[in-house]
mmCIF file of C-alpha atoms in Angstrom:
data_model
loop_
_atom_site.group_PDB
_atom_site.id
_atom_site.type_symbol
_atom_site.label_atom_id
_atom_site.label_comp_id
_atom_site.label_asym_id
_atom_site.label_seq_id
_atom_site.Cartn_x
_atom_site.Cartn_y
_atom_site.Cartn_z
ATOM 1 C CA UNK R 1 107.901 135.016 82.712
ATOM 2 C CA UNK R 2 111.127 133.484 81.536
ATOM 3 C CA UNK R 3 111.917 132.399 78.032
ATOM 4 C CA UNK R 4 112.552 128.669 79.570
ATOM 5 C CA UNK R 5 108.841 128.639 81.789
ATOM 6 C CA UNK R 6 106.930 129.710 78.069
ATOM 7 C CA UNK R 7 108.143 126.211 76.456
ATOM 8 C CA UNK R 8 106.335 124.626 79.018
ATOM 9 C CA UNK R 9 103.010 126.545 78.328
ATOM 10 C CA UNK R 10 102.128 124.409 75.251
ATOM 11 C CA UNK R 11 102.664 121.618 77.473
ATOM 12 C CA UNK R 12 100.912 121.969 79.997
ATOM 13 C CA UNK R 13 97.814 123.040 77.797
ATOM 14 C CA UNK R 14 98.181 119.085 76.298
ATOM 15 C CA UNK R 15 96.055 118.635 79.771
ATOM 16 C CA UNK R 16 93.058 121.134 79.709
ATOM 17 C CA UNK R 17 92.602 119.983 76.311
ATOM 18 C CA UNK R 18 92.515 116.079 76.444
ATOM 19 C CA UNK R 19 90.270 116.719 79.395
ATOM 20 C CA UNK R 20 87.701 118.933 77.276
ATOM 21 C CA UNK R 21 87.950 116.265 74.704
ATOM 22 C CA UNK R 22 86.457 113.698 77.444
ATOM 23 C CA UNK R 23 83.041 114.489 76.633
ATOM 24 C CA UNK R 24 83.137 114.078 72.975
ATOM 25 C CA UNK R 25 84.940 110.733 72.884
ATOM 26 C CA UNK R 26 82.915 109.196 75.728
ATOM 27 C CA UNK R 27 79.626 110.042 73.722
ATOM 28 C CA UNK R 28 80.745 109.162 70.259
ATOM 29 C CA UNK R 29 83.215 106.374 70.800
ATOM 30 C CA UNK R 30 82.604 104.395 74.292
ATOM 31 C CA UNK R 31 79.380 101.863 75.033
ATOM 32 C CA UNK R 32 76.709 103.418 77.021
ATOM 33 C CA UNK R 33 75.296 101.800 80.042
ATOM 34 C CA UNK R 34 78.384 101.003 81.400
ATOM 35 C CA UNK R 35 79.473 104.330 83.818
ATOM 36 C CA UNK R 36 81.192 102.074 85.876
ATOM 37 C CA UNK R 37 83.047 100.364 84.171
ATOM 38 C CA UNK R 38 83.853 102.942 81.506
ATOM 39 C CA UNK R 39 85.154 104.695 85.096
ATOM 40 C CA UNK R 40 87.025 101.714 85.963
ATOM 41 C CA UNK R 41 88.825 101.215 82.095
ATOM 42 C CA UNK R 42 89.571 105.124 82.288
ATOM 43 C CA UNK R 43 91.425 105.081 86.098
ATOM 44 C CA UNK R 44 92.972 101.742 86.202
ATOM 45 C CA UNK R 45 95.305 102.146 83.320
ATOM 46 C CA UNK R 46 96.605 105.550 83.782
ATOM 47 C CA UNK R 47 97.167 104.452 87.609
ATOM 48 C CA UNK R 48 99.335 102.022 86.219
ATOM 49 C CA UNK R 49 101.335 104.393 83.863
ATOM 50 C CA UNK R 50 101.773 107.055 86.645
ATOM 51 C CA UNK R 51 102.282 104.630 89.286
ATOM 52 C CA UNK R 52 105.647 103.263 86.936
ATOM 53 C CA UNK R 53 106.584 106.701 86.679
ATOM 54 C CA UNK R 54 106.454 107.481 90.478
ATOM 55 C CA UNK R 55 107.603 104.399 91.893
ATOM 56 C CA UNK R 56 106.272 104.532 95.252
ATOM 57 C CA UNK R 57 103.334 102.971 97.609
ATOM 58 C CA UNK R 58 101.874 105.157 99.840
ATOM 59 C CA UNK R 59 102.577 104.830 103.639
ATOM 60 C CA UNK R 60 100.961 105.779 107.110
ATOM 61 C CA UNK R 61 97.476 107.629 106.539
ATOM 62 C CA UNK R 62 97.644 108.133 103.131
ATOM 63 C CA UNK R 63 96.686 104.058 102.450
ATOM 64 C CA UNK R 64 93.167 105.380 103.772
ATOM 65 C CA UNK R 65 93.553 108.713 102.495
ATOM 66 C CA UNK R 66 94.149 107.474 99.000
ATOM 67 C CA UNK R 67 90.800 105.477 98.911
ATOM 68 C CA UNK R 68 88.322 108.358 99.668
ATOM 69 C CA UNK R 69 90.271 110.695 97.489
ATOM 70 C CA UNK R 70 90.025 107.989 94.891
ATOM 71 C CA UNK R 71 86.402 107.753 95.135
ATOM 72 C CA UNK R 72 85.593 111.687 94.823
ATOM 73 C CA UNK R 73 88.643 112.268 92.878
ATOM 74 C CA UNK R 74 88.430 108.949 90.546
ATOM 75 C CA UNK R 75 86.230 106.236 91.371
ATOM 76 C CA UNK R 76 82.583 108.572 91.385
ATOM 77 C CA UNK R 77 84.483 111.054 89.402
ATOM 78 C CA UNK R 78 84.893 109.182 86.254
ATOM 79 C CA UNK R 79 81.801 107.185 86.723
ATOM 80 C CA UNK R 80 79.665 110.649 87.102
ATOM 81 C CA UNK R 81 81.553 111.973 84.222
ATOM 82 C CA UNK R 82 81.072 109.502 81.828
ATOM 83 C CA UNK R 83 77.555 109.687 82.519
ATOM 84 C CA UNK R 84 77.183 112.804 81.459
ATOM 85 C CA UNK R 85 79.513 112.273 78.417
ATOM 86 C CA UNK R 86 76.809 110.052 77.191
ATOM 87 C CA UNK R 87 73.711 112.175 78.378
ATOM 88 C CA UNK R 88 74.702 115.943 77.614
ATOM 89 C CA UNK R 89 76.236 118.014 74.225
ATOM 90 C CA UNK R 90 79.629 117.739 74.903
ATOM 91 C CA UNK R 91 79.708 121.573 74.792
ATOM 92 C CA UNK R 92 77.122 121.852 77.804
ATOM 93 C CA UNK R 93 78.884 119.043 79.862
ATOM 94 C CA UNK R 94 82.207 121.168 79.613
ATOM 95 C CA UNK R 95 80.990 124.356 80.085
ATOM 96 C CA UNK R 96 79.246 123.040 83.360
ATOM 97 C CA UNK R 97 82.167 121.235 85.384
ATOM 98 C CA UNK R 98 84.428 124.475 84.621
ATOM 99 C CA UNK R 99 81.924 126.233 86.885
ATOM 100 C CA UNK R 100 83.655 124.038 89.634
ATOM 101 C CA UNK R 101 85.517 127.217 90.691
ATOM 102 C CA UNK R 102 81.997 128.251 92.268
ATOM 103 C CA UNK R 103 81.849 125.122 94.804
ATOM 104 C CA UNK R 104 85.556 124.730 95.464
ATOM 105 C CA UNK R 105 85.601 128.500 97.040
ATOM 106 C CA UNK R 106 82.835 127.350 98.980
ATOM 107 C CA UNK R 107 84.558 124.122 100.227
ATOM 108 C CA UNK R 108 88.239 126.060 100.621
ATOM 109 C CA UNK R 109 85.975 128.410 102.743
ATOM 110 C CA UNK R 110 84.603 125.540 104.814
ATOM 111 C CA UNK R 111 87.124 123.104 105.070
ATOM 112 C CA UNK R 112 90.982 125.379 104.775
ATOM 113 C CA UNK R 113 88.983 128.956 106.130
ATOM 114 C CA UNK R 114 90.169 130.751 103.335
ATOM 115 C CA UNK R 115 88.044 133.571 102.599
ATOM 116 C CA UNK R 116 86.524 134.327 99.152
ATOM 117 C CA UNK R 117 87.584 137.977 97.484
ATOM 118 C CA UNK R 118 84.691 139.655 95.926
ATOM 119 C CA UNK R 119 86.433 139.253 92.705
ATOM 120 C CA UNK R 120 85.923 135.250 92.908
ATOM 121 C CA UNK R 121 82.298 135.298 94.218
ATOM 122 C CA UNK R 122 82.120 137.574 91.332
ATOM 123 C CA UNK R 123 83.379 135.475 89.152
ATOM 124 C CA UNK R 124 81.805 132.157 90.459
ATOM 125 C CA UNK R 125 77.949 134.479 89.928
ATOM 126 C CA UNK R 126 79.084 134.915 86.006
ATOM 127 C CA UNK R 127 79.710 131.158 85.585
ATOM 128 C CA UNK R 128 76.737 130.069 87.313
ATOM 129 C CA UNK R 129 74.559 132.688 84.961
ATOM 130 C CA UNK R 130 76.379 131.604 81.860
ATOM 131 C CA UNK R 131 75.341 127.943 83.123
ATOM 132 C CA UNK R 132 71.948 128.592 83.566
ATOM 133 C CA UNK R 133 71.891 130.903 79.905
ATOM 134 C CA UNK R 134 73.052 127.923 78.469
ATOM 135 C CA UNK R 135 70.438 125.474 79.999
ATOM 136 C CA UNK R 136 67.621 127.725 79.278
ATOM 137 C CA UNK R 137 68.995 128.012 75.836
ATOM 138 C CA UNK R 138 68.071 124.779 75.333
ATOM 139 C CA UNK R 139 64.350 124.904 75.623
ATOM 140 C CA UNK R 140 63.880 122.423 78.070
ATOM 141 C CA UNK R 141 65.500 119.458 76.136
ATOM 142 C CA UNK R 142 68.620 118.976 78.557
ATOM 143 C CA UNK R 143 68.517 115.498 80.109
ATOM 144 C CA UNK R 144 68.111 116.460 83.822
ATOM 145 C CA UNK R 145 69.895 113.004 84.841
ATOM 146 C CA UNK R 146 72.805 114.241 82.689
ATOM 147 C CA UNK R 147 72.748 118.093 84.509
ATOM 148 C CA UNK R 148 73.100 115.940 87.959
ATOM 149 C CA UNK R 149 75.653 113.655 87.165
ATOM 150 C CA UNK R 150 77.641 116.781 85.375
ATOM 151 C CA UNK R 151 77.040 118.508 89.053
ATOM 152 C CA UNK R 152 77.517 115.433 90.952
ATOM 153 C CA UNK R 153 80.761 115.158 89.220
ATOM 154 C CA UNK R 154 82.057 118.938 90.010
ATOM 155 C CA UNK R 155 80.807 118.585 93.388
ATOM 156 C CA UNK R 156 82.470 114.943 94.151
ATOM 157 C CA UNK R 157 86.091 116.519 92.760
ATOM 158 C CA UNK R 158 86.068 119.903 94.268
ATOM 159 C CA UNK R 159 85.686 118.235 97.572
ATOM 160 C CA UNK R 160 88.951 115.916 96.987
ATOM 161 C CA UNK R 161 90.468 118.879 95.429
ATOM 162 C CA UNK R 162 90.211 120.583 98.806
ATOM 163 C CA UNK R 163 90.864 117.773 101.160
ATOM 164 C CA UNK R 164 93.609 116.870 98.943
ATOM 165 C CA UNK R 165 94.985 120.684 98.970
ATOM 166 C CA UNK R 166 94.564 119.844 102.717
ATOM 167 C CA UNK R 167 96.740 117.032 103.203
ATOM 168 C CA UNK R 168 98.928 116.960 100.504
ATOM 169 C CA UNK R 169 101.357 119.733 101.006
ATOM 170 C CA UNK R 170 104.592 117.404 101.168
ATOM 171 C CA UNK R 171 103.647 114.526 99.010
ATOM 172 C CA UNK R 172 105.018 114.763 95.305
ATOM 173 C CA UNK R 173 101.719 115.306 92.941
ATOM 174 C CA UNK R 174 102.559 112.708 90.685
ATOM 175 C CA UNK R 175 102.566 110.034 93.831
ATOM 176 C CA UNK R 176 99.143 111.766 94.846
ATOM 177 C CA UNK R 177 98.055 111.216 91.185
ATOM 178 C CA UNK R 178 99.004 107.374 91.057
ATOM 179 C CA UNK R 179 97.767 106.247 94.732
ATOM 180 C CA UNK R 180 94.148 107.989 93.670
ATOM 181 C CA UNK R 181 94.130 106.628 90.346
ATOM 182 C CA UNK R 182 94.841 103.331 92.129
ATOM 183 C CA UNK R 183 92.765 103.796 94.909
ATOM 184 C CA UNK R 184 89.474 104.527 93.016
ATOM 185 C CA UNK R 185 90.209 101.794 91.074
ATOM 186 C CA UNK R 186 90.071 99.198 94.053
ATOM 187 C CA UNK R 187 87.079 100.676 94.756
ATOM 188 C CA UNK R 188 85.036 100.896 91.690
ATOM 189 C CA UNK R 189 86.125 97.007 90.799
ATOM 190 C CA UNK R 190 83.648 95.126 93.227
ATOM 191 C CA UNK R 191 81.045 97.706 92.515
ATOM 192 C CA UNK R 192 81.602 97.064 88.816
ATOM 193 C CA UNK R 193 81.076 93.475 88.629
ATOM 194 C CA UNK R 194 78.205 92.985 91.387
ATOM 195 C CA UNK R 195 76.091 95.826 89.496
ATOM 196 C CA UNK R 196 77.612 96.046 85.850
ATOM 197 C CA UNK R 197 78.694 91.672 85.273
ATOM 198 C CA UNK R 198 81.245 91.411 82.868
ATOM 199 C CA UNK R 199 83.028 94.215 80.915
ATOM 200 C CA UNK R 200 81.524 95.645 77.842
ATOM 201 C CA UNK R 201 82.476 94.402 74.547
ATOM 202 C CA UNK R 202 85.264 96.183 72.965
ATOM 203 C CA UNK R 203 84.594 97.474 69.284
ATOM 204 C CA UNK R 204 87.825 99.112 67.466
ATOM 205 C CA UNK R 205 86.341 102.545 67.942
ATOM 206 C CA UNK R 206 86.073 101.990 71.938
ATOM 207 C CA UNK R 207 88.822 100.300 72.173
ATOM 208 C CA UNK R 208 90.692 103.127 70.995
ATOM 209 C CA UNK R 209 88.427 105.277 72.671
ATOM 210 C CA UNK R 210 89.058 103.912 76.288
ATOM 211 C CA UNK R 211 93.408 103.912 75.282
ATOM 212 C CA UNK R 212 92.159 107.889 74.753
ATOM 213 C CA UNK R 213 90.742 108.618 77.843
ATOM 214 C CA UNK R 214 92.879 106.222 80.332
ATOM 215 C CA UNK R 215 96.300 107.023 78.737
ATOM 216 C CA UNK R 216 95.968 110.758 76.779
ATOM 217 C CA UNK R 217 93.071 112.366 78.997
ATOM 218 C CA UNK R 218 94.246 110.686 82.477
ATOM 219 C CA UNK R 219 98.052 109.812 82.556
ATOM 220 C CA UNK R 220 99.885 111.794 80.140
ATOM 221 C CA UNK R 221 97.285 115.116 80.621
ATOM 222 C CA UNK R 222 98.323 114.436 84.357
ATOM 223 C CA UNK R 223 101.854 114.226 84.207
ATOM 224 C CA UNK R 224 101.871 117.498 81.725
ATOM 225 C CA UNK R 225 99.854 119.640 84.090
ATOM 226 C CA UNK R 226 101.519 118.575 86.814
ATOM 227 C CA UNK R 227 105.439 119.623 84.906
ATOM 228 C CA UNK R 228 103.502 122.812 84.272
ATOM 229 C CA UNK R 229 102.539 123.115 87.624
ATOM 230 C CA UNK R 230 106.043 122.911 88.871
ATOM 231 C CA UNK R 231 107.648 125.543 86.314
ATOM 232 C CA UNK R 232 105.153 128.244 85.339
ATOM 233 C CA UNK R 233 103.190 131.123 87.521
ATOM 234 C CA UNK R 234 99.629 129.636 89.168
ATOM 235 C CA UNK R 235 97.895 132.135 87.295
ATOM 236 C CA UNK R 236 99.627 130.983 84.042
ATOM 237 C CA UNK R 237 98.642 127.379 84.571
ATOM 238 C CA UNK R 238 95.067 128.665 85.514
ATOM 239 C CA UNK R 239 94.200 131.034 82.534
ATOM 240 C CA UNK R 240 95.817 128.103 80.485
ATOM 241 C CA UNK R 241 93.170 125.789 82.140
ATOM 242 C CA UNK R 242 90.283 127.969 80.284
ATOM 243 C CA UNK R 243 91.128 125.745 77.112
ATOM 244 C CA UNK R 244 89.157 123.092 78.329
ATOM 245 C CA UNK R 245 85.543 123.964 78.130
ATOM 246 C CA UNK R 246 86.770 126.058 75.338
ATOM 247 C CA UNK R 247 88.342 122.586 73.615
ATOM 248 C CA UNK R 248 84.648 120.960 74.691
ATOM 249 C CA UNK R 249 82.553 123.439 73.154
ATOM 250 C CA UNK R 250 84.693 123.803 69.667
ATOM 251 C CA UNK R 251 84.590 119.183 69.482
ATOM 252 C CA UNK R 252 80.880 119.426 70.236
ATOM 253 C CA UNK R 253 80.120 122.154 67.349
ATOM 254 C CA UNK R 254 82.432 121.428 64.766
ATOM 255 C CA UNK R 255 82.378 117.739 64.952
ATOM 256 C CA UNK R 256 78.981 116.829 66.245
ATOM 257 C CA UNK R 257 77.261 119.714 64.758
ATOM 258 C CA UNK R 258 75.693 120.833 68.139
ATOM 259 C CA UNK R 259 73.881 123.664 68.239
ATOM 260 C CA UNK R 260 75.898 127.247 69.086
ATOM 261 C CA UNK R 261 73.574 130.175 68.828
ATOM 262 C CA UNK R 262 73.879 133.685 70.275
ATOM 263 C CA UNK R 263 72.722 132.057 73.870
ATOM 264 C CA UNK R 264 75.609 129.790 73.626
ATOM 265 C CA UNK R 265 77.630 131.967 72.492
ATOM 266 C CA UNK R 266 77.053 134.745 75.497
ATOM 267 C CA UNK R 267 76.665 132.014 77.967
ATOM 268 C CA UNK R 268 80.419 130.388 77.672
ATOM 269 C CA UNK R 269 81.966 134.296 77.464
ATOM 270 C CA UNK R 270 80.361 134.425 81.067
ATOM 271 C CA UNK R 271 81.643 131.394 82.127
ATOM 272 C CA UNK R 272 85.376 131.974 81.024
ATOM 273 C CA UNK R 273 85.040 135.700 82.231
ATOM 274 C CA UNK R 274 83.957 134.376 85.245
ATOM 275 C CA UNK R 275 86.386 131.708 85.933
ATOM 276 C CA UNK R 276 89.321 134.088 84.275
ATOM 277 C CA UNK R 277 88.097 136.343 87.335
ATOM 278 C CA UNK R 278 88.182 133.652 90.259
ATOM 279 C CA UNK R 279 91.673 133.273 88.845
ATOM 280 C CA UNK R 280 93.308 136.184 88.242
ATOM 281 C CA UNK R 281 91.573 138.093 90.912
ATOM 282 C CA UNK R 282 92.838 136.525 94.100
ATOM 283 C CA UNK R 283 96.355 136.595 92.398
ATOM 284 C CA UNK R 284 96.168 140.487 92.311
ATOM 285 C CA UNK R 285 95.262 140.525 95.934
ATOM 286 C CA UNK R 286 98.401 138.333 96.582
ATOM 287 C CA UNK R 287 100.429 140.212 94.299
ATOM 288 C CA UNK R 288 98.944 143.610 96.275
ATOM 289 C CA UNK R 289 100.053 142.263 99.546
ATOM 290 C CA UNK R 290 103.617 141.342 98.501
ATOM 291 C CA UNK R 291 103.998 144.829 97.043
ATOM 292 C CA UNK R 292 103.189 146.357 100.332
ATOM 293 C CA UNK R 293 105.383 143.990 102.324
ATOM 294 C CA UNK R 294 102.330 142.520 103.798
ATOM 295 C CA UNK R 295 101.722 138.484 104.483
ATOM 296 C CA UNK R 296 99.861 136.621 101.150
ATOM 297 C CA UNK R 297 96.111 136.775 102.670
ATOM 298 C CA UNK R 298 94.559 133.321 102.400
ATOM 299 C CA UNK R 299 91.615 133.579 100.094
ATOM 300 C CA UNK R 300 89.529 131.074 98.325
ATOM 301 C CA UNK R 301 90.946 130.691 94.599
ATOM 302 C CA UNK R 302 94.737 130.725 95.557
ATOM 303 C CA UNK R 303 94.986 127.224 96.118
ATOM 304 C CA UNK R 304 98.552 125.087 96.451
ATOM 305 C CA UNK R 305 100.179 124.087 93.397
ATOM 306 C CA UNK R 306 100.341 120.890 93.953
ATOM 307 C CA UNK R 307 96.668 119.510 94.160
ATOM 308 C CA UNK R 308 95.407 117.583 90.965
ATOM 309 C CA UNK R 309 92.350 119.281 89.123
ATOM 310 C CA UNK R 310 90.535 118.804 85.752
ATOM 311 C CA UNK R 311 88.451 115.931 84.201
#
């Protein structure tokens, strides 16, 4: 890797860490009983910012396209997220959406036919056992509704991960990234008001909280993974991505004194092992090919650069 791609490593990690972050400000700092519009207050801002910063509408298809990939990759994304912000440890609500790698390979294998290596299904059975370790670990006092909207969530943005991997080969990621922040914000306002009324109340602390999330973990962690994505290796950017549920797991210990015990502690090693598989793996195989003057094999976990993931 060259001396002027390693600059951009710290970076691009500014992303995978707001985003692990998400958890522990939506618990401790933003009003619960609000998903939608804490969803809402998160997407419309940063769609603003990034929107500024790309300076163009969308045209043709992508008007339409931009509203459902605004809904799985915005509108229901936030709102599921934020639910389980306020329902789960912030350590347990990380360490489940980075098991996302598991469903993605099974959409990429649906939806773009590219077949899974052994080393990702590998991978994607460690995360799901370090999941369940975790869960168990517990003792049965996980809030269920929390678990689903945590898996609703991963499940809702590993679809529009694919579909946007799908059709956004020749749009710019930042444009993607303002026309879905947009997008699920058209569509999450009616819903907001008919079920939700009027906005919460602001306090200081959520005030600040909701400038976190919209303009640190949304806009800015966008545009930083997305410069990344453009000037360092995909399996750079990827392993760099492990800092998130490594950044939710450290907020939810240290600063909310959640509990970390041997369980925990073997159950996120199989989750980053895992994902750290489904990433470098299908690189290797790539890597493999090229070496032998053979074509890059399609495979689930070698997806374009220029599709938006995280939190």
């Amino acid at each position: 890797m060259e001396e002027k791609s390693l600059r951009w490593i710290p970076i691009t990690a500014i992303a995978p860490i707001a985003w692990g972050s998400t958890y522990f400000v939506t618990n401790h700092l933003l009003p619960a009983g609000s998903p939608l519009w804490g969803g809402l207050l998160r997407a419309l801002p940063a769609g603003l910012v990034v929107l500024a910063l790309a300076r163009k509408l969308p045209t043709g298809a992508w008007w339409w396209r931009s509203l459902l990939l605004g809904v799985l990759n915005v509108g229901g994304f936030f709102v599921l997220v934020y639910v389980a912000g306020q329902r789960l440890p912030s350590s347990l609500a990380a360490t489940l959406m980075s098991t996302s790698a598991a469903v993605m390979m099974l959409f990429a294998w649906a939806l773009l036919r590219q077949r899974p290596t052994l080393a990702a299904v590998i991978g994607a059975a460690a995360g799901l056992a370090g999941v369940v370790l975790m869960l168990g670990a517990d003792g049965g006092g996980v809030d269920p509704w929390g678990v689903a909207a945590s898996l609703g969530a991963m499940v809702s943005s590993s679809l529009g991960y694919i579909l946007t991997a799908r059709w956004g080969g020749d749009v710019p990621a930042l444009h993607m990234t303002a026309w879905q922040l947009l997008g699920g914000s058209l569509v999450l306002l009616p819903v907001a008001v008919s079920v939700e009324g009027a906005p919460p109340a602001l306090t200081p602390g959520s005030a600040l909280g909701f400038a976190y999330v919209s303009l640190i973990a949304t806009a800015l962690a966008y545009v930083c993974w997305f410069s990344g994505l453009r000037r360092l290796p995909a399996s750079a950017v990827g392993i760099v991505g492990l800092l998130n549920p490594v950044t939710g797991v450290l907020l939810g210990v240290l600063l909310a004194g959640e509990a970390f015990g041997p369980a925990q502690v073997i159950g996120i090693a199989l989750v980053l092992l895992g994902v750290a598989l489904g990433v470098v793996g299908p690189r290797l195989v790539a890597a493999r090919a090229v070496r032998r003057g053979g074509r890059i094999p399609a495979v689930a976990g070698n997806p374009p650069a220029s599709a938006p993931r995280g939190t």
